[in-house]
PDB file of C-alpha atoms in Angstrom:
ATOM      1  CA  UNK B  14     126.979-119.511 110.165  1.00 32.00           C
ATOM      2  CA  UNK B  15     123.453-120.553 109.426  1.00 34.00           C
ATOM      3  CA  UNK B  16     121.892-122.906 106.951  1.00 40.00           C
ATOM      4  CA  UNK B  17     118.655-124.625 106.111  1.00 42.00           C
ATOM      5  CA  UNK B  18     117.140-125.943 109.314  1.00 46.00           C
ATOM      6  CA  UNK B  19     120.012-124.569 111.401  1.00 48.00           C
ATOM      7  CA  UNK B  20     119.569-122.235 114.293  1.00 56.00           C
ATOM      8  CA  UNK B  21     121.540-119.007 113.749  1.00 55.00           C
ATOM      9  CA  UNK B  22     124.634-119.086 115.943  1.00 59.00           C
ATOM     10  CA  UNK B  23     124.403-122.873 116.424  1.00 66.00           C
ATOM     11  CA  UNK B  24     127.822-123.426 114.826  1.00 70.00           C
ATOM     12  CA  UNK B  25     131.020-121.947 116.233  1.00 78.00           C
ATOM     13  CA  UNK B  26     132.402-119.400 113.779  1.00 82.00           C
ATOM     14  CA  UNK B  27     135.737-117.658 114.061  1.00 84.00           C
ATOM     15  CA  UNK B  28     137.607-115.289 111.781  1.00 85.00           C
ATOM     16  CA  UNK B  29     141.245-116.278 111.506  1.00 86.00           C
ATOM     17  CA  UNK B  30     143.929-114.942 109.215  1.00 88.00           C
ATOM     18  CA  UNK B  31     146.182-117.391 107.458  1.00 91.00           C
ATOM     19  CA  UNK B  32     149.870-116.871 108.258  1.00 93.00           C
ATOM     20  CA  UNK B  33     152.759-117.057 105.809  1.00 94.00           C
ATOM     21  CA  UNK B  34     155.332-119.769 106.392  1.00 93.00           C
ATOM     22  CA  UNK B  35     158.986-118.833 105.959  1.00 93.00           C
ATOM     23  CA  UNK B  36     160.670-119.923 102.738  1.00 90.00           C
ATOM     24  CA  UNK B  37     160.702-119.327  99.013  1.00 87.00           C
ATOM     25  CA  UNK B  38     157.189-120.716  98.390  1.00 92.00           C
ATOM     26  CA  UNK B  39     154.552-118.091  99.327  1.00 93.00           C
ATOM     27  CA  UNK B  40     152.487-120.519 101.419  1.00 93.00           C
ATOM     28  CA  UNK B  41     149.947-119.364 103.998  1.00 94.00           C
ATOM     29  CA  UNK B  42     148.483-121.762 106.572  1.00 94.00           C
ATOM     30  CA  UNK B  43     145.522-121.763 108.933  1.00 92.00           C
ATOM     31  CA  UNK B  44     147.422-121.505 112.267  1.00 93.00           C
ATOM     32  CA  UNK B  45     144.823-123.273 114.422  1.00 94.00           C
ATOM     33  CA  UNK B  46     144.623-126.219 112.048  1.00 94.00           C
ATOM     34  CA  UNK B  47     148.424-126.387 111.799  1.00 94.00           C
ATOM     35  CA  UNK B  48     148.577-126.725 115.584  1.00 96.00           C
ATOM     36  CA  UNK B  49     145.634-129.113 115.978  1.00 96.00           C
ATOM     37  CA  UNK B  50     146.197-131.319 112.929  1.00 96.00           C
ATOM     38  CA  UNK B  51     149.960-131.828 112.501  1.00 95.00           C
ATOM     39  CA  UNK B  52     149.275-134.642 110.009  1.00 96.00           C
ATOM     40  CA  UNK B  53     147.421-132.243 107.678  1.00 96.00           C
ATOM     41  CA  UNK B  54     149.043-130.117 104.977  1.00 93.00           C
ATOM     42  CA  UNK B  55     146.678-127.175 104.487  1.00 94.00           C
ATOM     43  CA  UNK B  56     147.315-123.767 103.035  1.00 93.00           C
ATOM     44  CA  UNK B  57     146.946-121.203 100.318  1.00 94.00           C
ATOM     45  CA  UNK B  58     149.666-120.026  97.979  1.00 93.00           C
ATOM     46  CA  UNK B  59     149.924-116.495  96.682  1.00 90.00           C
ATOM     47  CA  UNK B  60     151.712-115.077  93.691  1.00 83.00           C
ATOM     48  CA  UNK B  61     154.530-114.121  96.044  1.00 75.00           C
ATOM     49  CA  UNK B  62     156.781-111.138  95.966  1.00 59.00           C
ATOM     50  CA  UNK B  63     155.590-109.737  99.311  1.00 50.00           C
ATOM     51  CA  UNK B  64     158.765-110.695 101.144  1.00 46.00           C
ATOM     52  CA  UNK B  65     161.145-110.983  98.225  1.00 45.00           C
ATOM     53  CA  UNK B  66     160.152-107.857  96.318  1.00 45.00           C
ATOM     54  CA  UNK B  67     160.000-109.845  93.060  1.00 43.00           C
ATOM     55  CA  UNK B  68     156.283-109.810  92.258  1.00 42.00           C
ATOM     56  CA  UNK B  69     156.720-107.928  88.994  1.00 46.00           C
ATOM     57  CA  UNK B  70     159.616-110.001  87.655  1.00 53.00           C
ATOM     58  CA  UNK B  71     159.050-113.554  88.888  1.00 70.00           C
ATOM     59  CA  UNK B  72     155.688-114.247  90.545  1.00 84.00           C
ATOM     60  CA  UNK B  73     155.045-117.714  91.970  1.00 89.00           C
ATOM     61  CA  UNK B  74     152.380-118.387  89.343  1.00 88.00           C
ATOM     62  CA  UNK B  75     150.973-121.938  89.376  1.00 91.00           C
ATOM     63  CA  UNK B  76     148.468-121.434  86.551  1.00 87.00           C
ATOM     64  CA  UNK B  77     148.471-124.472  84.327  1.00 82.00           C
ATOM     65  CA  UNK B  78     146.247-122.908  81.718  1.00 75.00           C
ATOM     66  CA  UNK B  79     147.915-119.500  81.319  1.00 79.00           C
ATOM     67  CA  UNK B  80     150.751-117.877  79.406  1.00 84.00           C
ATOM     68  CA  UNK B  81     153.695-118.912  81.629  1.00 86.00           C
ATOM     69  CA  UNK B  82     155.887-121.583  79.960  1.00 90.00           C
ATOM     70  CA  UNK B  83     154.861-125.068  81.082  1.00 89.00           C
ATOM     71  CA  UNK B  84     158.387-126.011  82.186  1.00 92.00           C
ATOM     72  CA  UNK B  85     158.503-123.040  84.563  1.00 92.00           C
ATOM     73  CA  UNK B  86     155.058-123.802  85.996  1.00 92.00           C
ATOM     74  CA  UNK B  87     155.791-127.514  86.452  1.00 94.00           C
ATOM     75  CA  UNK B  88     159.000-126.589  88.267  1.00 94.00           C
ATOM     76  CA  UNK B  89     156.965-124.487  90.693  1.00 94.00           C
ATOM     77  CA  UNK B  90     154.528-127.367  91.234  1.00 95.00           C
ATOM     78  CA  UNK B  91     157.480-129.676  91.918  1.00 96.00           C
ATOM     79  CA  UNK B  92     158.850-127.182  94.439  1.00 95.00           C
ATOM     80  CA  UNK B  93     155.432-126.923  96.145  1.00 96.00           C
ATOM     81  CA  UNK B  94     155.257-130.718  96.446  1.00 97.00           C
ATOM     82  CA  UNK B  95     158.766-130.775  97.964  1.00 96.00           C
ATOM     83  CA  UNK B  96     157.956-128.019 100.485  1.00 95.00           C
ATOM     84  CA  UNK B  97     154.719-129.723 101.584  1.00 95.00           C
ATOM     85  CA  UNK B  98     156.244-133.210 101.653  1.00 96.00           C
ATOM     86  CA  UNK B  99     153.596-134.556  99.272  1.00 96.00           C
ATOM     87  CA  UNK B 100     154.730-136.787  96.424  1.00 96.00           C
ATOM     88  CA  UNK B 101     151.528-136.268  94.422  1.00 97.00           C
ATOM     89  CA  UNK B 102     149.462-133.160  93.706  1.00 97.00           C
ATOM     90  CA  UNK B 103     146.011-133.355  92.153  1.00 97.00           C
ATOM     91  CA  UNK B 104     144.353-130.526  90.295  1.00 96.00           C
ATOM     92  CA  UNK B 105     141.585-130.079  87.724  1.00 95.00           C
ATOM     93  CA  UNK B 106     140.458-127.796  85.003  1.00 94.00           C
ATOM     94  CA  UNK B 107     137.582-126.297  86.980  1.00 95.00           C
ATOM     95  CA  UNK B 108     134.192-125.577  85.426  1.00 96.00           C
ATOM     96  CA  UNK B 109     132.299-123.818  88.260  1.00 96.00           C
ATOM     97  CA  UNK B 110     130.225-126.935  88.804  1.00 96.00           C
ATOM     98  CA  UNK B 111     129.651-129.454  91.583  1.00 98.00           C
ATOM     99  CA  UNK B 112     131.616-132.544  90.506  1.00 98.00           C
ATOM    100  CA  UNK B 113     134.034-133.827  93.157  1.00 98.00           C
ATOM    101  CA  UNK B 114     136.793-136.324  92.403  1.00 98.00           C
ATOM    102  CA  UNK B 115     137.666-138.923  95.062  1.00 98.00           C
ATOM    103  CA  UNK B 116     141.324-139.977  95.239  1.00 97.00           C
ATOM    104  CA  UNK B 117     141.344-143.356  96.972  1.00 93.00           C
ATOM    105  CA  UNK B 118     144.849-144.347  95.900  1.00 86.00           C
ATOM    106  CA  UNK B 119     147.974-142.236  95.931  1.00 77.00           C
ATOM    107  CA  UNK B 120     149.023-142.931  92.349  1.00 88.00           C
ATOM    108  CA  UNK B 121     152.446-142.192  90.884  1.00 93.00           C
ATOM    109  CA  UNK B 122     154.450-139.170  92.064  1.00 95.00           C
ATOM    110  CA  UNK B 123     153.937-135.937  90.188  1.00 96.00           C
ATOM    111  CA  UNK B 124     151.057-133.728  89.155  1.00 96.00           C
ATOM    112  CA  UNK B 125     147.725-135.299  88.155  1.00 96.00           C
ATOM    113  CA  UNK B 126     145.284-133.088  86.247  1.00 95.00           C
ATOM    114  CA  UNK B 127     141.642-134.076  85.779  1.00 96.00           C
ATOM    115  CA  UNK B 128     139.119-132.351  83.561  1.00 95.00           C
ATOM    116  CA  UNK B 129     135.799-130.912  84.709  1.00 95.00           C
ATOM    117  CA  UNK B 130     135.959-131.129  88.523  1.00 97.00           C
ATOM    118  CA  UNK B 131     135.625-128.449  91.200  1.00 97.00           C
ATOM    119  CA  UNK B 132     136.662-130.441  94.228  1.00 98.00           C
ATOM    120  CA  UNK B 133     138.805-133.258  95.520  1.00 98.00           C
ATOM    121  CA  UNK B 134     138.498-135.685  98.442  1.00 98.00           C
ATOM    122  CA  UNK B 135     141.042-138.097  99.914  1.00 98.00           C
ATOM    123  CA  UNK B 136     142.234-139.855 103.023  1.00 97.00           C
ATOM    124  CA  UNK B 137     145.467-141.036 101.386  1.00 97.00           C
ATOM    125  CA  UNK B 138     148.623-139.543 102.962  1.00 96.00           C
ATOM    126  CA  UNK B 139     150.985-137.759 100.585  1.00 96.00           C
ATOM    127  CA  UNK B 140     148.269-136.514  98.205  1.00 97.00           C
ATOM    128  CA  UNK B 141     148.089-132.719  97.931  1.00 97.00           C
ATOM    129  CA  UNK B 142     144.598-131.591  96.901  1.00 98.00           C
ATOM    130  CA  UNK B 143     144.583-128.290  95.003  1.00 97.00           C
ATOM    131  CA  UNK B 144     142.139-125.827  93.465  1.00 96.00           C
ATOM    132  CA  UNK B 145     142.705-122.501  91.736  1.00 93.00           C
ATOM    133  CA  UNK B 146     140.879-119.436  92.961  1.00 91.00           C
ATOM    134  CA  UNK B 147     140.864-115.737  92.188  1.00 85.00           C
ATOM    135  CA  UNK B 148     137.503-114.299  93.268  1.00 84.00           C
ATOM    136  CA  UNK B 149     136.188-117.689  94.440  1.00 91.00           C
ATOM    137  CA  UNK B 150     136.597-119.283  97.859  1.00 93.00           C
ATOM    138  CA  UNK B 151     138.814-122.276  98.604  1.00 96.00           C
ATOM    139  CA  UNK B 152     136.764-124.455 100.984  1.00 97.00           C
ATOM    140  CA  UNK B 153     138.820-126.773 103.191  1.00 97.00           C
ATOM    141  CA  UNK B 154     136.896-129.556 104.950  1.00 98.00           C
ATOM    142  CA  UNK B 155     138.476-132.008 107.380  1.00 98.00           C
ATOM    143  CA  UNK B 156     137.256-134.975 109.380  1.00 98.00           C
ATOM    144  CA  UNK B 157     139.990-135.067 112.036  1.00 97.00           C
ATOM    145  CA  UNK B 158     138.955-138.440 113.500  1.00 97.00           C
ATOM    146  CA  UNK B 159     139.061-140.277 110.156  1.00 98.00           C
ATOM    147  CA  UNK B 160     141.814-138.132 108.645  1.00 97.00           C
ATOM    148  CA  UNK B 161     139.746-137.484 105.554  1.00 98.00           C
ATOM    149  CA  UNK B 162     139.902-134.160 103.728  1.00 98.00           C
ATOM    150  CA  UNK B 163     138.168-132.276 100.952  1.00 98.00           C
ATOM    151  CA  UNK B 164     139.167-129.165  99.046  1.00 98.00           C
ATOM    152  CA  UNK B 165     136.441-127.452  97.046  1.00 98.00           C
ATOM    153  CA  UNK B 166     136.389-124.576  94.572  1.00 97.00           C
ATOM    154  CA  UNK B 167     133.587-122.361  95.898  1.00 95.00           C
ATOM    155  CA  UNK B 168     132.487-119.999  93.179  1.00 91.00           C
ATOM    156  CA  UNK B 169     128.908-118.791  93.348  1.00 90.00           C
ATOM    157  CA  UNK B 170     127.850-121.069  90.482  1.00 94.00           C
ATOM    158  CA  UNK B 171     129.446-124.111  92.126  1.00 96.00           C
ATOM    159  CA  UNK B 172     127.898-123.290  95.487  1.00 95.00           C
ATOM    160  CA  UNK B 173     124.486-122.910  93.825  1.00 96.00           C
ATOM    161  CA  UNK B 174     125.067-126.230  92.010  1.00 97.00           C
ATOM    162  CA  UNK B 175     125.873-127.982  95.315  1.00 98.00           C
ATOM    163  CA  UNK B 176     129.667-128.416  95.374  1.00 98.00           C
ATOM    164  CA  UNK B 177     129.746-128.211  99.187  1.00 97.00           C
ATOM    165  CA  UNK B 178     127.025-130.840  99.532  1.00 98.00           C
ATOM    166  CA  UNK B 179     128.822-133.071  97.009  1.00 98.00           C
ATOM    167  CA  UNK B 180     132.073-132.713  98.962  1.00 98.00           C
ATOM    168  CA  UNK B 181     130.389-133.668 102.228  1.00 98.00           C
ATOM    169  CA  UNK B 182     128.664-136.620 100.533  1.00 98.00           C
ATOM    170  CA  UNK B 183     132.001-137.792  99.092  1.00 98.00           C
ATOM    171  CA  UNK B 184     133.607-137.638 102.547  1.00 98.00           C
ATOM    172  CA  UNK B 185     130.707-139.633 103.970  1.00 98.00           C
ATOM    173  CA  UNK B 186     131.027-142.265 101.244  1.00 98.00           C
ATOM    174  CA  UNK B 187     134.834-142.488 101.375  1.00 97.00           C
ATOM    175  CA  UNK B 188     135.406-142.396 105.131  1.00 97.00           C
ATOM    176  CA  UNK B 189     131.994-142.615 106.787  1.00 97.00           C
ATOM    177  CA  UNK B 190     132.327-138.976 107.876  1.00 97.00           C
ATOM    178  CA  UNK B 191     129.182-137.661 109.565  1.00 96.00           C
ATOM    179  CA  UNK B 192     128.508-133.972 108.866  1.00 94.00           C
ATOM    180  CA  UNK B 193     128.747-133.079 112.570  1.00 95.00           C
ATOM    181  CA  UNK B 194     132.351-134.391 112.686  1.00 96.00           C
ATOM    182  CA  UNK B 195     133.532-132.059 109.921  1.00 97.00           C
ATOM    183  CA  UNK B 196     135.438-128.828 110.362  1.00 96.00           C
ATOM    184  CA  UNK B 197     135.426-126.206 107.634  1.00 95.00           C
ATOM    185  CA  UNK B 198     137.756-123.340 106.770  1.00 94.00           C
ATOM    186  CA  UNK B 199     136.956-120.773 104.098  1.00 93.00           C
ATOM    187  CA  UNK B 200     140.231-119.525 102.680  1.00 91.00           C
ATOM    188  CA  UNK B 201     140.984-116.033 101.405  1.00 86.00           C
ATOM    189  CA  UNK B 202     138.658-114.705  98.727  1.00 82.00           C
ATOM    190  CA  UNK B 203     137.326-111.488  97.332  1.00 78.00           C
ATOM    191  CA  UNK B 204     134.968-109.702  99.733  1.00 75.00           C
ATOM    192  CA  UNK B 205     131.507-108.255  99.283  1.00 74.00           C
ATOM    193  CA  UNK B 206     132.869-104.697  99.413  1.00 77.00           C
ATOM    194  CA  UNK B 207     135.001-105.398  96.313  1.00 77.00           C
ATOM    195  CA  UNK B 208     132.683-107.612  94.300  1.00 74.00           C
ATOM    196  CA  UNK B 209     128.932-107.728  94.150  1.00 69.00           C
ATOM    197  CA  UNK B 210     126.947-110.709  92.908  1.00 63.00           C
ATOM    198  CA  UNK B 211     123.297-110.049  92.087  1.00 60.00           C
TER     199      UNK B 211
END
């Protein structure tokens, strides 16, 4: 990884595949983080069907703004919260921008939906941060010492607008997280061989 002012190769980079957890929810976790941070719930869901053979008839679709009946989708969100042990999930209607919402309090159980954000930050236990991605990259950021986390929707427009910088700034403001204490995981996304951005 390299960045402005960074020496190429100065940051440890590793390619690691997320592994599917057993169960009805198609949830994939970063195995190193699962081992190192047992307090952290981190993962990526898929539409499912790989193990059950039901992708065509009953995908695990969490889209809140699609054609699946809302009662079915909310039931899936409830099941995801139960499986992860989180009483509250937070999501947003994403706009490919750089606004990050800080969740300082847990709030009531259930699903909270904000409008116009592309990232979430918290250090409150029991709050499941979520973003939706298709071609974009889910960016997981953790400060293990302060137990503060961010989840960012990394589309090219959001990255260009500064969503990663805003997420790091929100972690610094919320928990005092210095950039050098942060660990970052880029979740599954479309690759350059399949999708070209000019």
